[in-house]
Amino acid sequence: MVLKLYAAPQSTASLRVAQVLHEKNVPFEFIPIDLRAKEQKQAQHTEKNPFGQVPYIDDDGFVLYESRAIGRYIALKYAGQGTAGLIPDQSDIKALALFEQAASSEFANFEVHAAKIAYEKLFKVRLGFPTNEEVVKGAIDQLNVKLDVYEGILGKQAYLAGSELTLADLYHIPFGTRLYRAGLGDLIDSRPNVAKWFNSLLARPSWVTIKDGITSTA
């Protein structure tokens, strides 16, 4: 039975999962959820994702929500195909710990700030609400500090967990691209090591395939 991805074509969390599916060469059926129509809040959806959010997957009856959890599940279940090493081998405790360190940094040091910018400068504007520039400034200030640290890390190694690409790197793409949409791409471009790393992620076929929207592959 083909894995089913219930998601919104351009939501950041949905894109995160779709990219991992492409990296691992996993065929999937895409079932679009209309967020504007609040389909994610309807009973048939909340039975699968009780938080009324996207995405979730149905893998032959196994239902899972939360995009980072889904990405890990896919990377582990399909470890033997597609891009190798998105999660280090479980027997290499040190490599696994470095991966967990990088994954924690993505969430706590990058997305938490980038998401505030995207919400204020993109989502609220689309809905006709004013941007809270104080919130944006605070998030920019925090990102400047965090990305200076990234610049140092990426000056010593190709990826955040070491020499190999992992989910921790890929997970930066959805909100990283939102910074450019918000007119703040210089946060990345002004740092040579960060820019080189991020542009290498954007060039991956898995992202090129989905960046304009998710479609079924099966």
Short mmCIF file of C-alpha atoms in Angstrom, two decimals:
data_model
loop_
_atom_site.label_atom_id
_atom_site.label_comp_id
_atom_site.label_asym_id
_atom_site.label_seq_id
_atom_site.Cartn_x
_atom_site.Cartn_y
_atom_site.Cartn_z
CA MET A 1 0.00 0.00 0.00
CA VAL A 2 1.40 3.39 -1.01
CA LEU A 3 2.19 5.81 1.80
CA LYS A 4 -0.28 8.71 1.95
CA LEU A 5 0.76 12.23 2.85
CA TYR A 6 -2.05 14.49 4.07
CA ALA A 7 -0.62 17.97 3.80
CA ALA A 8 -0.87 21.49 2.42
CA PRO A 9 1.16 22.10 -0.75
CA GLN A 10 3.14 25.06 0.59
CA SER A 11 3.09 24.66 4.37
CA THR A 12 6.56 24.60 5.91
CA ALA A 13 5.95 21.39 7.87
CA SER A 14 4.44 19.67 4.85
CA LEU A 15 7.41 20.60 2.67
CA ARG A 16 9.74 19.23 5.34
CA VAL A 17 8.14 15.79 5.10
CA ALA A 18 7.84 15.77 1.32
CA GLN A 19 11.53 16.52 0.94
CA VAL A 20 12.51 13.58 3.12
CA LEU A 21 10.23 11.31 1.09
CA HIS A 22 12.02 12.44 -2.07
CA GLU A 23 15.47 12.06 -0.49
CA LYS A 24 14.60 8.47 0.44
CA ASN A 25 12.93 7.69 -2.90
CA VAL A 26 9.67 6.72 -1.20
CA PRO A 27 6.62 6.81 -3.52
CA PHE A 28 3.69 8.58 -1.93
CA GLU A 29 0.18 9.75 -2.65
CA PHE A 30 -0.40 13.39 -1.80
CA ILE A 31 -3.80 14.26 -0.37
CA PRO A 32 -4.09 18.08 -0.24
CA ILE A 33 -5.62 19.71 2.81
CA ASP A 34 -7.16 23.15 2.25
CA LEU A 35 -6.05 25.25 5.21
CA ARG A 36 -8.10 28.28 4.14
CA ALA A 37 -11.23 26.12 4.26
CA LYS A 38 -10.04 24.81 7.65
CA GLU A 39 -10.21 21.20 6.47
CA GLN A 40 -7.52 20.44 9.05
CA LYS A 41 -10.03 21.24 11.80
CA GLN A 42 -12.72 18.87 10.54
CA ALA A 43 -13.46 15.66 12.42
CA GLN A 44 -12.06 13.30 9.80
CA HIS A 45 -8.72 15.11 10.04
CA THR A 46 -8.55 15.56 13.82
CA GLU A 47 -9.19 11.85 14.22
CA LYS A 48 -5.72 11.40 12.71
CA ASN A 49 -4.03 14.58 13.94
CA PRO A 50 -5.81 15.71 17.09
CA PHE A 51 -4.08 19.10 17.01
CA GLY A 52 -5.83 19.96 13.75
CA GLN A 53 -2.59 20.65 11.91
CA VAL A 54 -0.71 19.39 8.86
CA PRO A 55 0.86 17.12 7.92
CA TYR A 56 0.22 13.53 8.87
CA ILE A 57 0.98 10.29 7.08
CA ASP A 58 -0.85 6.99 6.74
CA ASP A 59 1.66 4.24 6.04
CA ASP A 60 -0.44 1.12 5.48
CA GLY A 61 -2.58 1.93 8.52
CA PHE A 62 0.18 3.41 10.67
CA VAL A 63 -0.73 7.05 11.27
CA LEU A 64 1.87 9.58 12.41
CA TYR A 65 1.80 13.36 12.77
CA GLU A 66 4.44 16.04 13.59
CA SER A 67 6.76 16.66 10.67
CA ARG A 68 10.06 16.04 12.44
CA ALA A 69 8.82 12.74 13.82
CA ILE A 70 7.60 11.73 10.37
CA GLY A 71 10.96 12.61 8.83
CA ARG A 72 12.77 10.45 11.35
CA TYR A 73 10.37 7.57 10.79
CA ILE A 74 10.89 7.70 7.03
CA ALA A 75 14.68 7.98 7.33
CA LEU A 76 14.82 4.97 9.65
CA LYS A 77 12.28 2.76 7.90
CA TYR A 78 13.84 3.34 4.48
CA ALA A 79 17.45 3.54 5.65
CA GLY A 80 18.59 1.21 2.88
CA GLN A 81 17.40 3.36 -0.03
CA GLY A 82 17.85 6.88 -1.30
CA THR A 83 20.16 9.31 0.48
CA ALA A 84 22.13 7.50 3.15
CA GLY A 85 22.89 8.77 6.64
CA LEU A 86 20.06 11.24 7.14
CA ILE A 87 20.05 9.78 10.64
CA PRO A 88 23.41 8.27 11.63
CA ASP A 89 23.65 4.55 12.27
CA GLN A 90 22.25 3.76 15.70
CA SER A 91 25.43 1.88 16.60
CA ASP A 92 27.56 5.03 16.27
CA ILE A 93 26.66 6.70 19.53
CA LYS A 94 28.89 9.75 19.03
CA ALA A 95 27.62 10.46 15.51
CA LEU A 96 24.05 10.00 16.73
CA ALA A 97 24.65 12.41 19.62
CA LEU A 98 26.08 15.02 17.24
CA PHE A 99 23.03 14.60 15.04
CA GLU A 100 20.71 15.12 18.02
CA GLN A 101 22.71 18.21 18.96
CA ALA A 102 22.29 19.65 15.47
CA ALA A 103 18.61 18.73 15.35
CA SER A 104 18.02 20.48 18.67
CA SER A 105 19.83 23.57 17.39
CA GLU A 106 17.64 23.70 14.29
CA PHE A 107 14.51 23.86 16.41
CA ALA A 108 15.72 25.93 19.36
CA ASN A 109 18.22 28.27 17.71
CA PHE A 110 16.87 28.73 14.19
CA GLU A 111 13.21 27.94 13.60
CA VAL A 112 11.91 29.52 16.78
CA HIS A 113 13.19 32.89 15.52
CA ALA A 114 12.70 32.44 11.76
CA ALA A 115 9.10 31.38 12.37
CA LYS A 116 8.35 34.63 14.19
CA ILE A 117 9.61 36.59 11.20
CA ALA A 118 7.58 34.51 8.77
CA TYR A 119 4.46 34.87 10.88
CA GLU A 120 4.77 38.64 11.21
CA LYS A 121 5.98 39.56 7.73
CA LEU A 122 4.24 36.95 5.59
CA PHE A 123 1.30 35.24 7.29
CA LYS A 124 -0.15 38.31 9.03
CA VAL A 125 0.34 40.49 5.97
CA ARG A 126 -1.48 37.93 3.80
CA LEU A 127 -4.42 38.10 6.20
CA GLY A 128 -4.40 41.89 6.25
CA PHE A 129 -3.05 42.33 9.78
CA PRO A 130 -0.26 44.77 10.68
CA THR A 131 3.26 43.48 11.28
CA ASN A 132 4.62 43.84 14.79
CA GLU A 133 7.99 45.34 13.92
CA GLU A 134 9.21 45.02 17.50
CA VAL A 135 8.73 41.27 17.35
CA VAL A 136 10.49 41.14 13.98
CA LYS A 137 13.44 43.17 15.29
CA GLY A 138 13.79 40.89 18.30
CA ALA A 139 13.77 37.80 16.11
CA ILE A 140 16.32 39.31 13.72
CA ASP A 141 18.59 40.22 16.61
CA GLN A 142 18.39 36.66 17.93
CA LEU A 143 18.99 35.14 14.51
CA ASN A 144 22.04 37.33 13.99
CA VAL A 145 23.55 35.93 17.18
CA LYS A 146 22.64 32.33 16.35
CA LEU A 147 23.77 32.49 12.73
CA ASP A 148 27.12 33.90 13.81
CA VAL A 149 27.56 30.65 15.72
CA TYR A 150 26.44 28.68 12.63
CA GLU A 151 29.08 30.56 10.61
CA GLY A 152 31.77 29.31 12.96
CA ILE A 153 30.50 25.73 12.95
CA LEU A 154 30.17 25.61 9.17
CA GLY A 155 33.63 27.05 8.75
CA LYS A 156 34.96 23.82 10.25
CA GLN A 157 32.66 21.23 8.69
CA ALA A 158 30.32 20.85 5.72
CA TYR A 159 27.14 20.18 7.69
CA LEU A 160 25.79 20.89 11.15
CA ALA A 161 26.38 17.39 12.50
CA GLY A 162 29.73 16.88 10.78
CA SER A 163 30.86 15.85 7.31
CA GLU A 164 27.59 14.24 6.21
CA LEU A 165 24.16 15.64 5.38
CA THR A 166 21.45 14.84 7.94
CA LEU A 167 17.84 15.69 8.59
CA ALA A 168 19.07 18.51 10.84
CA ASP A 169 20.34 20.34 7.75
CA LEU A 170 17.32 19.68 5.57
CA TYR A 171 14.91 20.82 8.26
CA HIS A 172 16.27 24.39 7.93
CA ILE A 173 15.02 24.80 4.36
CA PRO A 174 11.30 25.62 4.77
CA PHE A 175 11.76 28.54 7.14
CA GLY A 176 15.13 29.52 5.67
CA THR A 177 13.41 30.15 2.33
CA ARG A 178 10.73 32.14 4.13
CA LEU A 179 13.43 34.57 5.28
CA TYR A 180 14.11 35.39 1.63
CA ARG A 181 10.40 35.87 0.96
CA ALA A 182 10.32 38.28 3.88
CA GLY A 183 13.17 40.29 2.35
CA LEU A 184 15.67 39.11 4.94
CA GLY A 185 17.81 36.73 2.93
CA ASP A 186 20.87 38.77 3.91
CA LEU A 187 20.74 37.02 7.28
CA ILE A 188 22.02 34.00 5.37
CA ASP A 189 23.83 35.58 2.41
CA SER A 190 26.00 37.86 4.56
CA ARG A 191 27.70 34.85 6.14
CA PRO A 192 29.83 33.00 3.55
CA ASN A 193 29.87 29.62 5.26
CA VAL A 194 26.17 29.70 6.07
CA ALA A 195 25.35 30.83 2.52
CA LYS A 196 27.44 28.07 0.93
CA TRP A 197 25.78 25.45 3.14
CA PHE A 198 22.25 26.75 2.60
CA ASN A 199 22.63 27.13 -1.16
CA SER A 200 23.87 23.54 -1.35
CA LEU A 201 20.66 22.45 0.37
CA LEU A 202 18.50 24.48 -2.01
CA ALA A 203 20.22 22.85 -4.99
CA ARG A 204 19.25 19.34 -3.92
CA PRO A 205 16.83 17.70 -6.40
CA SER A 206 14.52 16.82 -3.51
CA TRP A 207 13.94 20.52 -2.81
CA VAL A 208 13.89 21.65 -6.44
CA THR A 209 11.10 19.13 -7.05
CA ILE A 210 8.80 20.39 -4.28
CA LYS A 211 9.68 24.05 -3.78
CA ASP A 212 6.72 25.22 -5.84
CA GLY A 213 4.32 22.73 -4.30
CA ILE A 214 3.92 19.07 -3.41
CA THR A 215 2.56 16.52 -5.88
CA SER A 216 2.06 12.76 -5.72
CA THR A 217 4.84 10.45 -6.90
CA ALA A 218 2.72 7.29 -6.97
#
